[in-house]
């Protein structure tokens, strides 16, 4: 170990390194503020009543509708109505001879994401319904029979599920459901999200049940209640706020997952409530609209990102408030 | 009245409630086994479905150079995912090289140096970063970070050093590439590593710090020579978990890396990752062999993250038990 002999030098190193940890923290906070700031400002500017009440509108159709003209759709030339410069210039201006064609590159955002919001609620809600029984009972098992060797295995499998890439859940459900049924479906997406939500629900349930003081279990036992009765009437009610927050976090995580949905739900441009057909979803829309060449759709991507971000922020802040109050009350 | 009867029937042991424990235990064990079963089933399903490609190409599915799903007159379809594996490794390497030292700094600041009033909101902010869906990082990366990075870093650097150092060579083109993906992924994995590092540093017993301070060490020497070595295993575990997250990251990579099968030495050039390859091609697969090759790639991803998780959990568990006595 090389100990610097000079005290001043040691003080200097101390200051520099302490400063660099502050710098590192700043490095984490700056992108966070940048991301949240951009999504909130650009996303909020994309919001409108239409954003929440309308579904997908093809750019040329919507533009023509705004002009009051009906687009002449020719199946042999589907791009006829779209104002793409034909003379090779790339400045996005409409050539003079195509003045009747709407310039889709100059247009603002058209259409909305109502189909995505409905789809996300249905897919994530169904996924949560599938995940809840397994997650909560596995959590009860891990907490109430915590010293068994088998519980270590269950805990490890939970960690594997939460650590494995989300695309893997999509691949498994793709093999199991989509290939067999020859169709992308909302229910397949829910099953994939179930795989991702189970570990979150399980671990929070376990942690929250472990927070319930042992004395409450002993009191219930002392009154003659069997384990199952005390679990359902004493321990779970005591831990309920914590479990609910865990469920909310699982919902927020599931609502933001995109990769498994690409392989299972595929996406849709209309409002669909058929569980056995492809369905739209908010993160999928954010993904597809980001890759879209139309600025209007890119704006919609920011809007979708805004809605997702708000969902996550609100859930996390609610959880934070709920757990803080809990921690304060138990003291 | 009913309640009283209730209590009486319990005390004389004739209650139906007494016999609930066995079904309760069976029920919880069965549902908990669903979690175990799920992991096993995922492994088995992917193993079986990847059989066709493994039989046809062996290890070449992962390490072969050519990924050509379409049969042409000149060549039969070949599946070698090395471009994707290489892209995954490179982008994760960039991510971990940036994120690990920063996260260590953040963990040290949050656990040791930060005033307590600041610690809670900062921890919350850092954890919020972990909760943001990856597609939002992708959207932000495409519209904000890629143009910014392209203008401020990639273009000038590739123009100055690109001629001498092949990894920094141009052309920068769209700006999407390995380096940008790695940086955005480093932002994504930063909170994972930082919060775990903070947790393991907090587990270090205070005697460790007091002994060091008592012999006249500065705060930094205390941290660097007494606290960090004590929890070294846990910090390595945290970095491994972060690496696992970076390897499996799909959406940010798909949006930012450019999805090109060409292998280029430059970090600014578009590439592809294993996860984005699967996300892009599985739904459009042209043959069962193609499908099977993609499933093999996903299976490899699952296996690698499983090993990383196992290692990381073991290390963190080691620290938790207070068995890591590494002192320099």
XYZ file of C-alpha atoms in Angstrom:
659
model
C 0.000 0.000 0.000
C 1.518 3.276 -1.044
C 0.638 5.851 1.560
C 1.327 9.382 0.359
C 3.641 10.935 2.929
C 2.806 14.511 2.220
C -0.252 15.630 4.173
C -1.093 18.385 1.696
C -0.997 15.912 -1.137
C -3.311 13.604 0.785
C -5.718 16.457 1.459
C -5.615 17.343 -2.226
C -6.395 13.774 -3.317
C -9.187 13.671 -0.774
C -10.764 16.850 -2.149
C -10.357 15.800 -5.779
C -11.861 12.355 -5.293
C -14.741 13.640 -3.189
C -15.353 16.215 -5.890
C -15.319 13.524 -8.549
C -18.054 11.557 -6.779
C -20.178 14.717 -6.824
C -19.334 15.048 -10.505
C -20.391 11.436 -11.130
C -23.710 12.081 -9.410
C -24.157 15.137 -11.577
C -23.479 12.964 -14.628
C -26.420 10.764 -13.658
C -28.744 13.623 -12.797
C -28.100 15.639 -15.976
C -29.317 12.982 -18.459
C -32.236 12.248 -16.172
C -33.275 15.889 -16.203
C -32.579 16.082 -19.945
C -34.740 13.041 -20.707
C -37.596 14.002 -18.416
C -37.388 17.617 -19.566
C -37.444 16.797 -23.270
C -40.241 14.280 -22.933
C -42.330 16.610 -20.796
C -41.846 19.714 -22.942
C -41.895 18.157 -26.434
C -44.455 15.562 -25.376
C -46.783 18.102 -23.809
C -46.720 20.175 -26.992
C -47.910 17.104 -28.898
C -50.937 16.709 -26.688
C -54.341 17.884 -27.790
C -57.901 16.724 -27.468
C -57.494 14.926 -30.767
C -54.448 13.088 -29.410
C -56.572 11.349 -26.797
C -59.790 10.903 -28.787
C -58.670 10.018 -32.301
C -57.069 6.949 -33.828
C -54.419 6.614 -36.513
C -54.887 8.750 -39.589
C -52.829 8.104 -42.718
C -50.893 11.307 -43.403
C -52.217 11.966 -46.900
C -55.828 11.212 -46.009
C -55.816 13.478 -42.999
C -54.131 16.279 -44.874
C -56.667 16.062 -47.653
C -59.493 16.009 -45.153
C -58.123 19.200 -43.642
C -58.174 20.791 -47.084
C -61.754 19.699 -47.544
C -60.927 17.597 -50.573
C -61.384 13.862 -50.729
C -58.168 12.108 -51.627
C -58.324 10.272 -54.888
C -57.100 6.828 -53.916
C -55.855 4.795 -56.820
C -55.036 1.207 -55.835
C -52.535 0.955 -58.665
C -50.653 3.990 -57.461
C -51.121 4.286 -53.717
C -48.573 7.068 -53.415
C -50.340 9.369 -55.876
C -51.856 11.556 -53.209
C -48.636 11.993 -51.277
C -46.581 15.053 -52.015
C -43.125 13.577 -52.378
C -40.826 15.652 -54.558
C -40.473 13.810 -57.851
C -37.625 15.841 -59.283
C -35.063 14.449 -56.894
C -34.864 17.531 -54.701
C -34.924 16.668 -51.023
C -35.993 19.954 -49.485
C -39.492 18.629 -48.924
C -41.244 21.161 -51.108
C -44.063 20.053 -53.332
C -43.354 20.269 -57.033
C -45.527 22.772 -58.842
C -47.293 20.212 -61.008
C -48.324 18.253 -57.919
C -49.847 21.253 -56.178
C -53.065 19.361 -55.639
C -51.224 16.710 -53.664
C -50.913 17.439 -49.981
C -47.400 17.916 -48.628
C -47.348 15.328 -45.881
C -43.890 16.304 -44.709
C -44.970 19.803 -43.785
C -48.112 18.817 -41.936
C -48.541 18.882 -38.183
C -49.535 15.876 -36.138
C -52.755 14.263 -37.253
C -54.765 11.540 -35.619
C -54.329 10.326 -32.082
C -53.372 7.371 -29.973
C -56.697 6.400 -28.424
C -56.284 2.905 -29.888
C -52.888 2.649 -28.216
C -54.164 3.790 -24.834
C -57.056 1.322 -24.929
C -54.758 -1.457 -26.135
C -52.151 -0.811 -23.447
C -54.808 -0.801 -20.722
C -56.304 -4.080 -21.973
C -53.019 -5.905 -22.592
C -51.329 -4.762 -19.389
C -54.478 -5.258 -17.323
C -54.896 -8.818 -18.588
C -51.213 -9.496 -17.995
C -51.537 -8.229 -14.438
C -54.590 -10.442 -13.873
C -52.559 -13.473 -14.981
C -49.548 -12.445 -12.907
C -51.363 -11.582 -9.666
C -52.296 -15.043 -8.340
C -48.884 -16.549 -9.081
C -46.996 -13.486 -7.905
C -48.898 -12.956 -4.671
C -48.989 -16.599 -3.635
C -45.340 -17.080 -4.489
C -44.635 -13.987 -2.389
C -46.641 -15.421 0.503
C -44.736 -18.669 0.197
C -41.371 -16.890 0.176
C -42.292 -14.822 3.213
C -44.154 -17.344 5.369
C -41.971 -20.365 4.653
C -38.827 -18.318 4.278
C -36.372 -20.744 5.833
C -37.012 -23.684 3.557
C -34.402 -24.652 1.021
C -36.995 -24.674 -1.756
C -37.703 -21.004 -1.128
C -34.113 -20.188 -2.123
C -34.737 -21.887 -5.458
C -37.972 -19.963 -5.968
C -36.219 -16.722 -5.073
C -33.416 -17.442 -7.505
C -35.888 -18.232 -10.294
C -37.568 -14.914 -9.571
C -34.245 -13.160 -10.000
C -33.661 -15.018 -13.251
C -37.059 -13.892 -14.542
C -36.491 -10.280 -13.555
C -32.956 -10.285 -14.920
C -33.621 -12.003 -18.224
C -34.043 -9.692 -21.207
C -37.647 -8.775 -21.928
C -37.266 -9.917 -25.523
C -36.792 -13.484 -24.251
C -40.302 -13.462 -22.772
C -41.555 -12.343 -26.170
C -39.673 -15.126 -27.948
C -41.057 -17.813 -25.621
C -44.649 -16.647 -26.052
C -44.058 -16.292 -29.786
C -43.037 -19.953 -29.923
C -45.798 -21.123 -27.598
C -48.776 -19.057 -28.713
C -48.189 -17.113 -31.902
C -46.702 -19.940 -33.973
C -49.294 -22.448 -32.750
C -52.306 -20.194 -33.288
C -50.903 -18.676 -36.499
C -51.935 -15.250 -35.308
C -50.563 -12.363 -33.313
C -52.928 -11.661 -30.474
C -53.432 -9.395 -27.501
C -53.664 -12.396 -25.215
C -50.184 -13.485 -26.279
C -48.915 -10.038 -25.332
C -50.593 -10.330 -21.935
C -48.911 -13.687 -21.366
C -45.512 -12.213 -22.247
C -46.098 -9.297 -19.877
C -47.194 -11.801 -17.225
C -43.719 -13.358 -17.351
C -42.190 -9.926 -16.767
C -44.611 -8.891 -14.013
C -44.504 -12.059 -11.907
C -41.057 -11.373 -10.390
C -41.974 -7.777 -9.487
C -45.217 -8.777 -7.771
C -43.523 -11.705 -6.029
C -40.590 -9.752 -4.682
C -42.639 -6.766 -3.465
C -45.208 -9.046 -1.832
C -42.409 -10.922 -0.099
C -40.683 -7.737 1.076
C -43.931 -6.190 2.315
C -45.012 -9.330 4.169
C -41.601 -9.521 5.801
C -42.074 -5.971 7.090
C -45.093 -7.114 9.110
C -43.741 -7.526 12.637
C -43.287 -11.065 13.890
C -45.261 -10.133 17.001
C -48.450 -9.894 14.905
C -47.963 -13.437 13.647
C -47.338 -14.596 17.192
C -50.404 -12.796 18.483
C -52.582 -14.441 15.837
C -51.087 -17.813 16.619
C -51.610 -17.200 20.308
C -55.316 -16.675 19.679
C -55.430 -20.074 18.025
C -55.581 -19.018 14.395
C -54.074 -21.436 11.897
C -51.365 -20.079 9.590
C -53.614 -19.677 6.575
C -56.268 -17.832 8.578
C -53.798 -15.433 10.161
C -52.162 -14.868 6.796
C -55.386 -13.825 5.122
C -56.974 -11.914 7.991
C -54.004 -10.367 9.797
C -50.805 -10.312 7.800
C -52.053 -9.521 4.298
C -54.340 -6.685 5.472
C -51.408 -5.221 7.396
C -49.197 -5.352 4.313
C -51.906 -4.461 1.803
C -50.779 -0.890 0.977
C -47.306 -2.178 0.198
C -48.626 -5.010 -1.950
C -50.851 -2.597 -3.866
C -47.868 -0.361 -4.589
C -45.962 -3.385 -5.856
C -48.849 -4.203 -8.161
C -48.870 -0.608 -9.395
C -45.149 -0.749 -10.106
C -45.658 -3.989 -12.008
C -48.377 -2.305 -14.057
C -46.102 0.637 -14.830
C -43.281 -1.669 -15.867
C -45.585 -3.776 -18.020
C -47.153 -0.740 -19.674
C -43.732 0.457 -20.796
C -42.474 -2.848 -22.187
C -42.113 -2.823 -25.943
C -39.836 -5.623 -27.075
C -42.094 -8.576 -26.152
C -45.092 -6.813 -27.692
C -43.356 -6.534 -31.066
C -43.205 -10.327 -31.185
C -46.662 -11.028 -29.780
C -49.163 -8.203 -30.280
C -47.747 -6.719 -33.483
C -49.807 -3.519 -33.306
C -52.850 -2.180 -35.071
C -54.133 1.094 -36.424
C -57.721 0.808 -35.262
C -59.438 0.407 -31.926
C -59.693 -3.308 -31.305
C -61.010 -5.092 -28.258
C -60.692 -8.575 -29.691
C -58.243 -10.399 -27.433
C -57.420 -12.913 -30.136
C -56.376 -10.387 -32.751
C -53.487 -7.942 -33.029
C -53.987 -4.852 -30.936
C -52.394 -1.429 -30.708
C -50.265 -0.473 -27.748
C -48.773 2.808 -26.611
C -45.087 1.802 -26.453
C -45.408 0.078 -29.829
C -46.837 3.290 -31.271
C -43.963 5.267 -29.772
C -41.555 2.836 -31.419
C -43.212 2.792 -34.845
C -43.831 6.539 -34.944
C -40.199 7.188 -34.016
C -39.117 5.269 -37.074
C -41.698 6.983 -39.256
C -40.482 9.494 -41.846
C -43.381 11.889 -41.219
C -42.696 14.699 -38.733
C -46.337 14.617 -37.691
C -46.010 11.004 -36.586
C -42.716 11.765 -34.864
C -44.605 14.324 -32.807
C -47.127 11.630 -31.914
C -44.204 9.478 -30.743
C -43.243 12.223 -28.300
C -46.848 12.381 -27.151
C -46.949 8.612 -26.563
C -43.630 8.829 -24.712
C -45.106 11.627 -22.596
C -48.116 9.536 -21.595
C -45.882 6.564 -20.718
C -43.496 8.778 -18.780
C -46.351 10.355 -16.808
C -47.663 6.887 -15.984
C -44.257 5.846 -14.635
C -43.629 9.108 -12.776
C -47.061 9.180 -11.150
C -46.864 5.514 -10.130
C -43.392 5.939 -8.659
C -44.258 9.091 -6.753
C -47.449 7.487 -5.409
C -45.438 4.477 -4.290
C -42.852 6.722 -2.686
C -45.512 8.669 -0.795
C -47.310 5.484 0.289
C -44.181 3.721 1.524
C -42.891 6.822 3.322
C -46.155 7.212 5.206
C -45.951 3.527 6.067
C -42.404 3.759 7.304
C -43.386 6.780 9.417
C -46.424 5.052 10.900
C -44.611 1.899 11.924
C -42.079 3.804 13.964
C -73.200 -14.377 18.781
C -71.767 -16.022 15.723
C -68.377 -14.732 16.649
C -68.520 -16.371 20.011
C -69.419 -19.708 18.509
C -66.514 -19.212 16.221
C -64.103 -18.859 19.107
C -65.575 -21.854 20.926
C -65.298 -24.111 17.954
C -61.669 -23.156 17.654
C -60.892 -23.889 21.204
C -62.372 -27.392 21.127
C -60.477 -28.218 17.975
C -63.502 -29.084 15.847
C -63.275 -26.051 13.574
C -62.970 -26.491 9.861
C -60.480 -23.638 10.018
C -57.959 -25.906 11.670
C -57.618 -28.047 8.610
C -56.836 -25.199 6.260
C -53.103 -25.249 6.727
C -52.321 -28.223 4.533
C -54.272 -26.947 1.500
C -52.833 -23.475 2.131
C -49.314 -24.800 2.083
C -49.954 -26.931 -0.984
C -51.537 -23.962 -2.753
C -48.683 -21.581 -2.066
C -46.067 -24.189 -2.947
C -47.829 -25.019 -6.212
C -48.128 -21.372 -7.252
C -44.556 -20.687 -6.169
C -43.516 -23.686 -8.251
C -45.140 -21.973 -11.224
C -42.281 -19.463 -11.063
C -39.698 -22.246 -11.079
C -41.621 -24.066 -13.780
C -41.773 -20.924 -15.880
C -37.996 -20.540 -15.865
C -37.483 -24.221 -16.702
C -40.159 -24.099 -19.388
C -38.600 -21.017 -20.976
C -35.243 -22.771 -21.154
C -36.656 -26.038 -22.474
C -38.941 -24.395 -25.051
C -36.136 -22.305 -26.474
C -33.720 -25.225 -26.405
C -36.121 -27.458 -28.315
C -37.144 -24.791 -30.808
C -33.557 -23.867 -31.527
C -32.682 -27.493 -32.322
C -33.038 -27.186 -36.071
C -30.521 -24.368 -36.387
C -28.142 -25.932 -33.889
C -28.205 -29.201 -35.810
C -27.565 -27.410 -39.086
C -24.850 -24.992 -38.050
C -23.631 -25.888 -34.557
C -21.736 -23.076 -32.888
C -21.651 -21.236 -36.207
C -25.134 -19.913 -35.431
C -23.468 -17.639 -32.910
C -19.990 -17.235 -34.349
C -20.458 -17.539 -38.106
C -19.735 -14.397 -40.095
C -22.568 -14.452 -42.621
C -26.234 -13.891 -41.833
C -28.168 -14.471 -44.996
C -31.773 -15.615 -44.489
C -32.774 -15.604 -48.145
C -31.952 -18.458 -50.479
C -30.460 -17.198 -53.715
C -29.106 -18.941 -56.800
C -25.587 -18.415 -55.525
C -25.912 -19.420 -51.889
C -28.159 -21.366 -49.591
C -29.391 -19.464 -46.518
C -26.632 -19.194 -43.923
C -27.080 -18.146 -40.335
C -24.065 -16.829 -38.488
C -24.939 -14.231 -35.894
C -21.416 -13.011 -35.214
C -22.205 -9.448 -36.418
C -25.025 -9.302 -33.873
C -23.030 -10.958 -31.090
C -20.146 -8.592 -31.762
C -22.478 -5.581 -31.735
C -23.967 -6.717 -28.438
C -20.563 -7.211 -26.849
C -19.141 -3.929 -28.135
C -22.108 -1.774 -27.194
C -22.310 -3.392 -23.742
C -18.577 -2.876 -23.326
C -18.936 0.826 -24.117
C -21.887 1.006 -21.728
C -20.107 -0.727 -18.868
C -16.849 1.202 -19.322
C -18.762 4.466 -18.987
C -21.293 3.359 -16.395
C -19.206 1.348 -13.935
C -16.859 4.132 -12.689
C -19.654 6.700 -12.672
C -21.970 4.363 -10.797
C -19.251 3.582 -8.276
C -18.840 7.322 -7.724
C -22.568 7.796 -7.301
C -22.802 4.850 -4.930
C -19.937 6.216 -2.813
C -21.456 9.686 -2.800
C -24.909 8.438 -1.813
C -23.676 6.025 0.842
C -20.747 7.894 2.388
C -20.490 11.566 1.568
C -23.936 12.892 0.843
C -25.755 14.881 3.547
C -28.781 12.850 4.653
C -31.318 15.477 3.557
C -30.010 15.211 -0.001
C -29.594 11.446 -0.010
C -33.276 10.485 -0.148
C -34.315 12.728 -3.062
C -31.157 11.870 -4.991
C -31.697 8.146 -4.479
C -35.269 8.590 -5.639
C -34.123 10.433 -8.759
C -31.562 7.753 -9.573
C -34.163 5.036 -9.095
C -36.564 6.943 -11.316
C -34.028 6.604 -14.123
C -34.322 2.845 -13.738
C -38.107 2.949 -14.018
C -38.306 4.872 -17.306
C -39.351 2.471 -20.095
C -36.536 1.698 -22.519
C -38.547 2.845 -25.523
C -38.469 6.375 -24.098
C -34.677 6.244 -24.027
C -34.894 5.156 -27.642
C -37.202 8.014 -28.642
C -35.033 10.528 -26.783
C -31.897 9.028 -28.284
C -33.177 9.180 -31.855
C -34.531 12.718 -31.766
C -32.254 14.456 -29.276
C -29.099 12.592 -28.411
C -28.041 11.230 -31.816
C -28.102 14.613 -33.605
C -26.410 16.270 -30.616
C -23.725 13.610 -30.277
C -23.203 13.519 -34.023
C -22.550 17.227 -34.172
C -20.567 17.613 -30.972
C -18.546 14.411 -30.826
C -18.686 11.885 -33.690
C -18.121 14.205 -36.622
C -15.219 16.220 -35.184
C -13.543 13.176 -33.650
C -13.814 11.043 -36.764
C -12.468 13.919 -38.845
C -9.485 14.473 -36.549
C -8.508 11.013 -35.357
C -10.417 8.849 -37.815
C -7.492 8.581 -40.212
C -5.181 7.147 -37.578
C -7.438 5.095 -35.306
C -9.725 2.691 -37.150
C -12.341 2.510 -34.358
C -12.994 6.205 -34.614
C -13.118 6.295 -38.391
C -15.949 7.849 -40.316
C -18.153 8.122 -42.183
C -20.543 9.044 -39.412
C -23.519 9.075 -41.802
C -26.792 8.863 -39.862
C -25.117 9.102 -36.499
C -26.600 5.796 -35.374
C -23.998 3.316 -34.262
C -22.315 1.322 -31.540
C -20.950 4.278 -29.598
C -24.254 6.156 -29.343
C -26.064 2.981 -28.322
C -23.442 2.253 -25.692
C -23.738 5.721 -24.200
C -27.528 5.623 -24.007
C -27.338 2.113 -22.513
C -24.845 3.382 -19.957
C -27.456 5.930 -18.827
C -29.947 3.076 -18.552
C -27.771 0.766 -16.471
C -26.287 3.511 -14.290
C -29.113 3.425 -11.709
C -29.039 -0.387 -11.472
C -25.354 -0.405 -10.578
C -25.433 2.763 -8.479
C -28.295 1.764 -6.205
C -26.880 -1.737 -5.610
C -23.417 -0.265 -4.916
C -24.971 2.126 -2.421
C -26.740 -0.767 -0.717
C -23.617 -2.912 -0.356
C -21.547 0.060 0.870
C -24.148 0.714 3.551
C -23.701 -2.865 4.763
C -20.047 -2.218 5.660
C -19.755 -2.132 9.455
C -18.873 1.220 10.976
C -15.903 -0.231 12.858
C -14.205 -0.515 9.498
C -14.479 3.249 8.994
C -13.695 4.170 12.569
C -10.497 2.145 12.628
C -9.287 3.846 9.493
C -10.200 7.343 10.697
C -8.540 6.652 14.052
C -5.148 6.121 12.426
C -5.442 9.497 10.733
C -6.762 8.680 7.283
C -8.678 11.247 5.265
C -12.301 10.605 4.313
C -11.314 9.446 0.854
C -8.612 7.091 2.134
C -11.151 5.651 4.541
C -13.568 5.017 1.704
C -11.051 3.751 -0.818
C -8.894 1.609 1.448
C -11.348 0.382 4.064
C -14.930 0.563 2.777
C -14.724 -0.214 -0.927
C -12.403 -3.257 -0.621
C -14.683 -4.662 2.066
C -17.630 -4.677 -0.318
C -15.684 -5.431 -3.484
C -17.597 -8.624 -4.240
C -20.912 -6.805 -3.983
C -19.774 -4.031 -6.298
C -18.605 -6.571 -8.872
C -21.994 -8.256 -8.541
C -23.737 -4.937 -9.169
C -21.639 -4.349 -12.290
C -22.492 -7.843 -13.510
C -26.207 -7.146 -13.097
C -25.763 -3.922 -15.037
C -23.920 -5.799 -17.752
C -26.766 -8.299 -17.932
C -29.218 -5.484 -18.447
C -27.064 -3.934 -21.168
C -26.646 -7.230 -23.023
C -30.376 -7.842 -23.163
C -31.464 -4.291 -23.880
C -33.697 -4.356 -26.940
C -35.612 -1.194 -27.696
C -32.913 1.431 -27.258
C -30.517 -0.744 -29.251
C -33.028 -1.401 -32.040
C -33.729 2.297 -32.427
C -30.170 3.549 -32.049
C -27.703 1.029 -33.411
C -28.700 1.228 -37.052
C -29.403 -2.492 -37.598
C -26.700 -3.205 -40.131
C -25.257 -6.675 -40.652
C -21.971 -5.314 -41.952
C -18.994 -5.593 -39.637
C -17.129 -2.315 -39.500
C -14.167 -1.577 -37.257
C -15.502 1.876 -36.422
C -17.525 2.505 -33.285
C -19.428 5.205 -35.153
C -20.636 2.773 -37.801
C -24.078 1.132 -37.640
C -24.125 -2.430 -36.361
C -26.744 -4.731 -34.864
C -27.210 -6.469 -31.541
C -28.514 -9.929 -30.751
C -31.676 -8.584 -29.130
C -32.456 -6.146 -31.925
C -31.799 -8.850 -34.506
C -34.442 -11.014 -32.857
C -36.864 -8.094 -32.487
C -36.457 -7.097 -36.124
C -36.501 -10.463 -37.837
C -38.452 -13.009 -35.806
C -41.894 -11.797 -36.903
C -40.685 -11.604 -40.508
C -38.832 -14.897 -40.571
C -38.800 -16.542 -43.984
C -38.293 -20.174 -42.977
C -38.394 -22.405 -39.935
C -34.607 -22.539 -40.091
C -34.474 -18.749 -39.897
C -36.902 -18.795 -36.984
C -34.877 -21.461 -35.263
C -31.624 -19.531 -35.720
C -33.183 -16.425 -34.175
C -34.466 -18.500 -31.273
C -30.929 -19.815 -30.784
C -29.715 -16.233 -30.490
C -32.432 -15.479 -27.922
C -31.562 -18.671 -26.064
C -27.912 -17.644 -25.897
C -28.996 -14.271 -24.518
C -31.122 -16.015 -21.886
C -28.237 -18.296 -20.948
C -25.714 -15.465 -20.629
C -27.969 -13.308 -18.485
C -28.803 -16.359 -16.348
C -25.114 -16.984 -15.672
C -24.486 -13.292 -14.979
C -27.452 -13.201 -12.589
C -26.316 -16.308 -10.791
C -22.817 -14.872 -10.359
C -24.063 -11.457 -9.285
C -26.549 -12.839 -6.772
C -23.880 -15.092 -5.290
C -21.525 -12.145 -4.864
C -24.119 -9.830 -3.346
C -25.294 -12.641 -1.091
C -21.671 -13.158 -0.051
C -21.399 -9.540 1.079
C -24.788 -9.724 2.758
C -23.549 -12.618 4.838
C -20.513 -10.569 5.829
C -18.127 -13.156 4.454
C -16.175 -10.908 2.130
C -13.067 -9.932 3.997
C -11.052 -8.609 1.085
C -8.654 -5.986 2.419
C -5.819 -4.499 0.459
